[in-house]
Amino acid sequence: MLQPQVEQWAVPSQPALRMWSWNGLLAMGNGLAVRAGWVRQDRAVSWLLSARPSAVPSARRMTAVRLAAWGLQEQAEDADRLVGELIADALRHATDKIRLSLWVEDGLLRGEVEDASAEAAPAAAEPRHITLLNRLVCCWGIAGKVVWFELVTSERDCPHAHPTDGKE
């Protein structure tokens, strides 16, 4: 008895589509703006990131690109580490959005990371990496749901520096 043959049609494999996250698109847009020369005079920037793990690498990438555009390559490594750690800390509490703001004024680079979630949340928790903050920045603090830091960008001393205890 003859059995009917069923042919198996090979379905060509389709390339996997890479879906960009909001944070990835934001970082890409920032890079395009810098390359197009739209940020040369701007000395302040603020981004609203989704409270997802992709916020950390996106924030670090945007910070590095923007500081390079501002001619602050010397501060880029420290700012990159600080922003990454503070965004990671904010992810522990934020439910919706995180705002990252950077600006340069009076020889200081100031950074702020804010839990921009709509619901009322407790004040920002003390960062997990206090020793990193104390080692790298001029000064830092917490105000409501915002953790901020300042890095010196010029050859001047930090106006807010705490006196050392004789320890170096």
Short mmCIF file of C-alpha atoms in Angstrom, two decimals:
data_model
loop_
_atom_site.label_atom_id
_atom_site.label_comp_id
_atom_site.label_asym_id
_atom_site.label_seq_id
_atom_site.Cartn_x
_atom_site.Cartn_y
_atom_site.Cartn_z
CA MET A 1 0.00 0.00 0.00
CA LEU A 2 1.32 3.41 -0.91
CA GLN A 3 1.60 6.01 1.78
CA PRO A 4 1.11 9.66 0.83
CA GLN A 5 4.25 11.69 1.15
CA VAL A 6 4.10 14.97 2.95
CA GLU A 7 6.79 17.36 1.92
CA GLN A 8 8.33 19.52 4.53
CA TRP A 9 8.78 23.04 3.22
CA ALA A 10 11.75 24.74 4.70
CA VAL A 11 10.84 28.11 6.09
CA PRO A 12 13.72 30.49 5.62
CA SER A 13 14.92 31.70 8.95
CA GLN A 14 14.14 35.32 9.44
CA PRO A 15 16.74 37.58 10.97
CA ALA A 16 16.04 38.46 14.55
CA LEU A 17 14.82 42.00 14.88
CA ARG A 18 16.50 44.03 17.54
CA MET A 19 13.91 46.05 19.35
CA TRP A 20 15.32 49.25 20.73
CA SER A 21 14.31 50.18 24.22
CA TRP A 22 13.28 53.74 25.01
CA ASN A 23 16.60 54.17 26.81
CA GLY A 24 18.52 52.90 23.79
CA LEU A 25 16.67 55.26 21.46
CA LEU A 26 17.33 58.15 23.82
CA ALA A 27 21.05 57.37 23.86
CA MET A 28 21.11 57.08 20.07
CA GLY A 29 19.31 60.43 19.71
CA ASN A 30 21.78 62.06 22.09
CA GLY A 31 24.70 60.76 20.04
CA LEU A 32 23.15 62.09 16.84
CA ALA A 33 22.55 65.51 18.40
CA VAL A 34 26.17 65.73 19.52
CA ARG A 35 27.51 64.63 16.11
CA ALA A 36 25.25 67.14 14.37
CA GLY A 37 26.74 69.93 16.50
CA TRP A 38 23.49 70.90 18.21
CA VAL A 39 24.97 70.85 21.72
CA ARG A 40 28.10 72.95 21.50
CA GLN A 41 26.69 75.90 23.46
CA ASP A 42 24.37 73.95 25.72
CA ARG A 43 25.93 73.44 29.11
CA ALA A 44 22.91 71.71 30.63
CA VAL A 45 21.00 68.58 29.70
CA SER A 46 18.30 66.43 31.24
CA TRP A 47 17.04 63.00 30.17
CA LEU A 48 13.99 61.07 31.32
CA LEU A 49 14.86 57.36 31.38
CA SER A 50 12.58 54.36 31.78
CA ALA A 51 13.12 52.59 35.09
CA ARG A 52 14.55 49.47 33.43
CA PRO A 53 18.00 47.86 33.58
CA SER A 54 18.80 49.38 30.16
CA ALA A 55 18.83 52.79 31.90
CA VAL A 56 22.30 52.15 33.34
CA PRO A 57 24.27 51.62 30.10
CA SER A 58 22.19 54.24 28.29
CA ALA A 59 22.85 56.85 30.98
CA ARG A 60 26.56 56.05 31.01
CA ARG A 61 26.77 56.29 27.22
CA MET A 62 24.89 59.60 27.11
CA THR A 63 27.04 61.04 29.89
CA ALA A 64 30.28 60.09 28.13
CA VAL A 65 29.14 61.53 24.79
CA ARG A 66 27.88 64.77 26.32
CA LEU A 67 30.99 65.36 28.45
CA ALA A 68 33.20 64.78 25.40
CA ALA A 69 31.13 67.37 23.50
CA TRP A 70 31.63 69.81 26.37
CA GLY A 71 35.40 69.18 26.40
CA LEU A 72 35.33 67.51 29.83
CA GLN A 73 37.19 64.31 28.97
CA GLU A 74 39.13 64.46 32.25
CA GLN A 75 35.91 64.17 34.25
CA ALA A 76 34.24 61.63 31.95
CA GLU A 77 35.52 58.48 33.68
CA ASP A 78 34.51 59.60 37.17
CA ALA A 79 31.15 60.92 35.98
CA ASP A 80 30.53 57.68 34.09
CA ARG A 81 31.05 55.58 37.23
CA LEU A 82 28.99 57.91 39.39
CA VAL A 83 26.07 58.09 36.98
CA GLY A 84 26.06 54.31 36.53
CA GLU A 85 26.02 53.63 40.27
CA LEU A 86 23.41 56.28 41.07
CA ILE A 87 21.08 55.15 38.26
CA ALA A 88 21.45 51.55 39.49
CA ASP A 89 20.55 52.73 43.02
CA ALA A 90 17.53 54.64 41.69
CA LEU A 91 16.32 51.49 39.90
CA ARG A 92 15.81 49.84 43.30
CA HIS A 93 13.05 52.34 44.15
CA ALA A 94 11.76 53.92 40.94
CA THR A 95 8.68 52.41 39.37
CA ASP A 96 8.32 54.46 36.20
CA LYS A 97 10.91 57.09 35.27
CA ILE A 98 14.33 58.28 36.35
CA ARG A 99 15.61 61.75 35.46
CA LEU A 100 19.32 62.31 34.88
CA SER A 101 20.45 65.94 34.71
CA LEU A 102 23.95 67.27 34.06
CA TRP A 103 25.17 70.83 33.80
CA VAL A 104 28.38 72.81 34.00
CA GLU A 105 28.53 76.07 35.89
CA ASP A 106 31.22 78.02 37.75
CA GLY A 107 33.89 75.36 37.21
CA LEU A 108 31.72 72.51 38.48
CA LEU A 109 29.96 69.63 36.76
CA ARG A 110 26.77 68.93 38.66
CA GLY A 111 24.83 65.71 38.22
CA GLU A 112 21.42 64.82 39.59
CA VAL A 113 19.60 61.49 39.56
CA GLU A 114 15.93 61.73 40.50
CA ASP A 115 13.20 59.16 40.94
CA ALA A 116 10.67 60.87 38.67
CA SER A 117 7.88 58.37 39.32
CA ALA A 118 4.49 60.03 39.69
CA GLU A 119 3.50 58.39 42.96
CA ALA A 120 4.69 59.84 46.20
CA ALA A 121 7.70 57.88 47.29
CA PRO A 122 9.94 58.20 50.29
CA ALA A 123 13.00 60.37 50.03
CA ALA A 124 15.97 58.96 48.17
CA ALA A 125 17.83 56.34 50.13
CA GLU A 126 21.43 56.88 51.02
CA PRO A 127 23.50 55.61 48.08
CA ARG A 128 25.11 52.19 48.48
CA HIS A 129 28.44 53.49 47.23
CA ILE A 130 29.15 56.30 49.67
CA THR A 131 32.89 55.60 49.67
CA LEU A 132 32.92 55.98 45.88
CA LEU A 133 31.07 59.29 46.16
CA ASN A 134 33.39 60.55 48.89
CA ARG A 135 36.46 59.56 46.90
CA LEU A 136 35.47 60.95 43.49
CA VAL A 137 33.38 64.05 44.02
CA CYS A 138 33.82 67.49 45.43
CA CYS A 139 30.55 67.18 47.31
CA TRP A 140 27.24 65.33 47.15
CA GLY A 141 23.91 65.21 48.88
CA ILE A 142 20.30 64.07 48.96
CA ALA A 143 17.31 66.38 48.54
CA GLY A 144 13.93 64.63 48.53
CA LYS A 145 14.00 62.02 45.76
CA VAL A 146 17.18 63.49 44.23
CA VAL A 147 20.79 62.41 44.76
CA TRP A 148 23.26 64.99 43.44
CA PHE A 149 27.02 65.32 43.07
CA GLU A 150 29.55 67.91 41.93
CA LEU A 151 32.88 67.35 40.19
CA VAL A 152 35.46 70.12 39.82
CA THR A 153 36.09 70.92 36.13
CA SER A 154 38.72 73.63 36.47
CA GLU A 155 41.89 74.22 38.42
CA ARG A 156 40.08 75.58 41.43
CA ASP A 157 39.19 74.04 44.75
CA CYS A 158 35.68 72.91 45.47
CA PRO A 159 33.84 75.69 47.32
CA HIS A 160 31.83 73.12 49.29
CA ALA A 161 34.63 70.70 50.18
CA HIS A 162 34.58 69.34 53.68
CA PRO A 163 37.81 69.75 55.61
CA THR A 164 39.84 66.57 55.79
CA ASP A 165 40.65 64.96 59.10
CA GLY A 166 44.31 64.96 58.23
CA LYS A 167 43.75 61.72 56.29
CA GLU A 168 44.77 61.58 52.68
#
